[in-house]
CSV table of C-alpha atoms in Angstrom, one decimal:
chain,number,residue,atom,x,y,z
A,27,MET,CA,-19.9,16.8,-84.2
A,28,ASN,CA,-21.2,13.6,-85.5
A,29,ARG,CA,-22.4,10.8,-83.4
A,30,ASN,CA,-19.1,8.4,-83.2
A,31,CYS,CA,-17.2,11.9,-82.0
A,32,MET,CA,-19.8,12.7,-79.0
A,33,LYS,CA,-19.4,8.7,-78.3
A,34,TRP,CA,-15.2,9.4,-77.8
A,35,ALA,CA,-15.8,12.6,-75.8
A,36,MET,CA,-17.9,11.0,-73.5
A,37,MET,CA,-15.9,8.3,-72.7
A,38,VAL,CA,-12.7,10.3,-72.3
A,39,VAL,CA,-14.8,12.5,-70.0
A,40,VAL,CA,-15.9,9.6,-67.8
A,41,LEU,CA,-12.2,8.1,-67.8
A,42,ALA,CA,-11.2,11.2,-66.5
A,43,MET,CA,-13.7,11.6,-63.8
A,44,MET,CA,-12.6,7.9,-62.7
A,45,ILE,CA,-8.9,8.6,-62.5
A,46,VAL,CA,-9.9,12.0,-60.1
A,47,GLY,CA,-12.3,9.9,-57.9
A,48,SER,CA,-9.9,7.2,-57.6
A,49,ALA,CA,-6.7,9.6,-56.4
A,50,CYS,CA,-9.2,11.0,-54.2
A,51,SER,CA,-10.1,8.0,-52.4
A,52,ASN,CA,-6.6,7.1,-52.1
A,53,LYS,CA,-5.3,10.0,-50.1
A,54,LYS,CA,-4.9,9.0,-46.3
A,55,PRO,CA,-5.6,11.7,-43.7
A,56,THR,CA,-2.6,13.3,-42.2
A,57,PRO,CA,-2.2,11.6,-38.5
A,58,PRO,CA,-2.2,13.9,-35.5
A,59,PRO,CA,1.0,14.9,-34.0
A,60,ALA,CA,2.0,12.9,-31.3
A,61,ALA,CA,1.4,13.9,-27.8
A,62,PRO,CA,4.4,15.1,-25.6
A,63,PRO,CA,5.7,12.6,-23.0
A,64,PRO,CA,4.6,13.3,-19.6
A,65,PRO,CA,7.1,15.7,-17.3
A,66,PRO,CA,9.3,13.0,-15.1
A,67,ALA,CA,8.3,13.0,-11.4
A,68,PRO,CA,9.9,15.5,-9.1
A,69,ALA,CA,12.9,14.0,-7.2
A,70,PRO,CA,12.7,13.8,-3.4
A,71,THR,CA,14.3,16.4,-1.2
A,72,ALA,CA,15.3,15.7,2.5
A,73,THR,CA,17.2,17.2,5.2
A,74,ILE,CA,17.5,16.3,9.0
A,75,THR,CA,18.9,18.0,12.0
A,76,ALA,CA,19.9,17.8,15.4
A,77,ASN,CA,19.9,20.1,17.8
A,78,PRO,CA,21.8,20.2,19.9
A,79,ASN,CA,24.4,18.0,17.9
A,80,THR,CA,26.7,17.1,20.6
A,81,VAL,CA,25.2,15.9,24.2
A,82,ASN,CA,26.5,14.4,27.5
A,83,ALA,CA,25.7,10.9,27.9
A,84,GLY,CA,22.4,10.5,29.1
A,85,GLN,CA,21.0,13.5,27.6
A,86,PRO,CA,18.4,14.4,25.4
A,87,THR,CA,18.7,16.0,21.6
A,88,THR,CA,15.6,16.8,19.1
A,89,LEU,CA,16.0,15.4,15.5
A,90,THR,CA,14.3,17.5,12.7
A,91,TRP,CA,13.4,16.4,9.3
A,92,GLN,CA,11.9,17.7,6.2
A,93,THR,CA,11.4,16.0,2.8
A,94,THR,CA,9.2,17.0,-0.5
A,95,ASN,CA,8.3,14.4,-2.9
A,96,ALA,CA,8.9,11.6,-0.8
A,97,THR,CA,6.1,8.8,-0.1
A,98,ASP,CA,8.0,6.7,1.9
A,99,VAL,CA,10.7,8.0,4.7
A,100,THR,CA,12.5,6.1,7.3
A,101,ILE,CA,15.4,6.8,9.8
A,102,ASP,CA,17.7,4.4,10.9
A,103,VAL,CA,16.7,3.6,14.5
A,104,LEU,CA,13.2,5.4,14.2
A,105,GLY,CA,12.0,3.6,11.6
A,106,SER,CA,9.0,4.6,9.2
A,107,VAL,CA,8.0,8.1,10.2
A,108,ASP,CA,5.8,11.2,8.8
A,109,PRO,CA,7.5,13.3,5.7
A,110,ASN,CA,8.4,15.8,8.1
A,111,GLY,CA,8.8,16.0,11.9
A,112,SER,CA,10.7,16.0,14.6
A,113,LYS,CA,11.3,13.6,17.7
A,114,GLN,CA,13.6,13.7,20.8
A,115,VAL,CA,16.2,10.9,21.2
A,116,THR,CA,18.7,10.0,23.7
A,117,PRO,CA,21.7,8.1,22.0
A,118,VAL,CA,24.1,6.4,24.6
A,119,GLU,CA,27.2,6.8,22.0
A,120,SER,CA,27.9,9.1,19.2
A,121,THR,CA,25.5,8.1,16.4
A,122,THR,CA,24.7,8.9,12.7
A,123,TYR,CA,20.9,9.1,12.2
A,124,HIS,CA,20.4,8.3,8.3
A,125,LEU,CA,17.1,9.3,6.6
A,126,VAL,CA,15.8,7.9,3.3
A,127,ALA,CA,13.3,9.5,1.4
A,128,LYS,CA,11.6,7.5,-1.4
A,129,GLY,CA,9.0,8.8,-4.2
A,130,SER,CA,8.5,8.2,-7.6
A,131,GLY,CA,11.0,10.4,-8.7
A,132,GLY,CA,14.1,8.4,-6.9
A,133,THR,CA,15.5,8.3,-3.8
A,134,GLN,CA,17.0,11.0,-1.2
A,135,ASP,CA,19.0,10.5,1.9
A,136,ALA,CA,20.3,13.1,4.6
A,137,THR,CA,22.5,12.5,8.0
A,138,ALA,CA,22.6,14.0,11.0
A,139,ARG,CA,25.6,13.1,13.4
A,140,VAL,CA,25.1,13.4,17.1
A,141,THR,CA,28.4,13.1,19.5
A,142,VAL,CA,27.9,11.7,22.7
A,143,SER,CA,30.7,12.9,25.0
A,144,GLY,CA,31.4,12.6,28.7
A,145,GLY,CA,30.1,8.7,28.8
A,146,GLY,CA,29.1,8.1,32.5
A,147,ALA,CA,29.6,11.4,33.5
A,148,SER,CA,26.1,12.1,33.4
A,149,GLN,CA,24.3,9.2,35.4
A,150,PRO,CA,20.7,9.4,35.1
A,151,ASP,CA,18.8,8.8,38.6
A,152,GLU,CA,17.9,5.1,37.7
A,153,ILE,CA,21.7,4.2,38.3
A,154,SER,CA,21.3,4.4,41.9
A,155,LEU,CA,18.2,1.9,41.9
A,156,SER,CA,19.3,-1.8,42.0
A,157,ASP,CA,19.5,-3.3,38.9
A,158,GLN,CA,15.9,-5.3,39.1
A,159,GLN,CA,14.3,-2.4,40.2
A,160,ALA,CA,15.9,0.0,37.2
A,161,PHE,CA,14.9,-3.1,34.8
A,162,ALA,CA,10.9,-3.4,36.0
A,163,LYS,CA,10.9,0.9,35.8
A,164,TYR,CA,12.6,1.3,32.4
A,165,VAL,CA,12.1,-2.0,30.2
A,166,LYS,CA,9.0,-2.3,28.5
A,167,ASP,CA,7.0,-4.7,26.6
A,168,ILE,CA,6.0,-4.6,23.0
A,169,TYR,CA,2.7,-6.0,21.6
A,170,TYR,CA,1.5,-7.3,18.4
A,171,ASP,CA,-1.1,-7.4,15.7
A,172,TYR,CA,-3.6,-10.8,16.0
A,173,ASP,CA,-1.7,-13.3,14.1
A,174,ALA,CA,1.5,-11.2,13.5
A,175,TYR,CA,5.0,-11.3,14.7
A,176,THR,CA,6.1,-8.2,12.8
A,177,VAL,CA,7.5,-5.4,15.3
A,178,ARG,CA,4.9,-2.4,14.8
A,179,ALA,CA,6.2,0.9,14.2
A,180,ALA,CA,5.1,2.4,17.2
A,181,ASP,CA,7.4,-0.3,19.2
A,182,GLN,CA,10.5,0.5,17.2
A,183,ALA,CA,11.1,3.4,19.7
A,184,VAL,CA,10.2,1.1,22.8
A,185,LEU,CA,12.8,-1.5,21.6
A,186,GLN,CA,15.2,1.2,21.2
A,187,ALA,CA,14.8,2.7,24.8
A,188,ASN,CA,15.2,-1.0,26.1
A,189,ALA,CA,18.2,-1.2,24.1
A,190,ASN,CA,19.7,1.9,25.4
A,191,PHE,CA,19.1,0.9,28.9
A,192,PHE,CA,20.7,-2.4,28.3
A,193,LYS,CA,23.8,-0.8,27.1
A,194,GLN,CA,23.8,1.3,30.1
A,195,HIS,CA,23.5,-1.8,32.1
A,196,PRO,CA,25.9,-4.3,30.1
A,197,ASN,CA,25.8,-6.9,33.2
A,198,ILE,CA,22.5,-7.6,32.8
A,199,HIS,CA,21.2,-10.7,31.0
A,200,PHE,CA,17.7,-11.1,30.1
A,201,THR,CA,15.0,-13.3,28.5
A,202,ILE,CA,12.3,-12.3,26.2
A,203,GLU,CA,9.0,-14.6,26.2
A,204,GLY,CA,7.0,-14.7,23.3
A,205,HIS,CA,3.3,-14.6,24.3
A,206,CYS,CA,-0.2,-15.1,22.2
A,207,ASP,CA,-3.8,-14.6,22.9
A,208,GLU,CA,-6.1,-17.4,23.6
A,209,ARG,CA,-7.4,-18.0,20.1
A,210,GLY,CA,-5.6,-20.8,17.8
A,211,SER,CA,-4.0,-24.2,18.7
A,212,THR,CA,-1.5,-24.9,21.2
A,213,GLU,CA,0.7,-25.7,18.8
A,214,TYR,CA,0.2,-22.8,16.4
A,215,ASN,CA,0.6,-20.3,19.4
A,216,LEU,CA,3.7,-21.7,20.5
A,217,ALA,CA,5.1,-21.3,17.0
A,218,LEU,CA,3.7,-17.7,16.9
A,219,GLY,CA,5.4,-17.2,20.3
A,220,ASP,CA,8.7,-17.9,19.0
A,221,ASN,CA,8.4,-15.7,16.3
A,222,ARG,CA,7.7,-12.8,18.3
A,223,ALA,CA,10.3,-13.1,20.7
A,224,SER,CA,13.0,-13.8,17.9
A,225,ALA,CA,11.8,-10.7,16.0
A,226,ALA,CA,12.1,-8.5,19.4
A,227,LYS,CA,15.3,-10.1,20.0
A,228,ASN,CA,16.6,-9.3,16.2
A,229,ALA,CA,15.7,-5.7,16.5
A,230,ILE,CA,17.3,-5.7,20.0
A,231,VAL,CA,20.7,-7.2,18.4
A,232,GLN,CA,20.6,-4.7,15.8
A,233,ALA,CA,20.5,-1.8,17.7
A,234,GLY,CA,23.6,-2.8,19.4
A,235,ILE,CA,22.9,-5.7,22.2
A,236,PRO,CA,25.1,-8.5,22.0
A,237,ALA,CA,23.2,-11.6,21.0
A,238,SER,CA,24.6,-13.4,23.8
A,239,SER,CA,23.1,-11.3,26.3
A,240,VAL,CA,19.6,-12.7,25.4
A,241,ARG,CA,17.6,-15.6,25.2
A,242,THR,CA,14.0,-16.5,24.2
A,243,ILE,CA,11.3,-18.7,25.0
A,244,SER,CA,8.1,-19.0,23.8
A,245,TYR,CA,4.8,-19.6,26.3
A,246,GLY,CA,2.5,-19.4,23.4
A,247,LYS,CA,-1.3,-19.0,24.9
A,248,GLU,CA,-0.1,-20.5,28.1
A,249,LYS,CA,0.7,-17.9,30.7
A,250,PRO,CA,-2.0,-14.8,29.4
A,251,PHE,CA,-1.4,-11.4,31.2
A,252,CYS,CA,-5.3,-10.8,30.8
A,253,THR,CA,-7.7,-13.6,31.3
A,254,GLU,CA,-11.1,-12.0,29.7
A,255,SER,CA,-12.3,-13.2,26.1
A,256,ASN,CA,-12.3,-10.2,24.5
A,257,GLU,CA,-9.8,-7.8,22.4
A,258,GLN,CA,-8.8,-5.5,25.0
A,259,CYS,CA,-7.5,-8.5,27.1
A,260,TRP,CA,-6.2,-10.2,23.9
A,261,GLN,CA,-4.3,-7.7,22.7
A,262,GLN,CA,-2.3,-7.2,26.1
A,263,ASN,CA,-1.8,-11.1,25.9
A,264,ARG,CA,0.2,-10.7,22.7
A,265,ARG,CA,3.2,-9.5,23.5
A,266,ALA,CA,7.2,-9.7,24.0
A,267,HIS,CA,7.6,-9.5,27.6
A,268,PHE,CA,11.0,-8.9,29.0
A,269,VAL,CA,12.3,-10.4,31.8
A,270,ILE,CA,15.8,-10.1,33.7
A,271,SER,CA,17.9,-13.1,33.8
A,272,LYS,CA,20.2,-11.7,36.4
């Protein structure tokens, strides 16, 4: 092979190597397969029963409920409740208790119907007392957190019991007084006391009491129940106080 032939052969080899190298450098890696989507959150389940489901007026029954996959559970009348539990209630009239369970997977509801019969046939002992004595015995105040007028979950049952009493004593009219602790200005506490009284009234009205039977007034911090300057005393003053009007 002469010198020119060797030169051309070398050029051919170099060109072939360049073509092969370029082809290799342009090859892209295969992407990994996409991750499968996460499974959907499980849907909540909910059941509620009343035992017994038929009672005479004034007699109690027990609600029992169970839920799964729920983070927020409420029952009409009772408000927010634990995911599973039971509670004794005394409906004064036939009532459907509606449970709503909410979770990441959606919403589920369930109901339990309690039929109340013989209205007035079974009279509780308090009927033999005067209206004022019965009011003082069975109608309770509710209390609020500091600088708040939202009815607390624990006090929902108190308001329902008050409403049950007023349903059994429709001749009684009453006033809800809004009170505050000693902190804050007079003007601010009068407004806060008014909000507290109105919040309690709204809950009572929603429970079935005519709004015309209820009046509200705010005393702010002017009529404290307790006069010591500590949290225990302040808590007693942050209240909606029920006062009989007749």
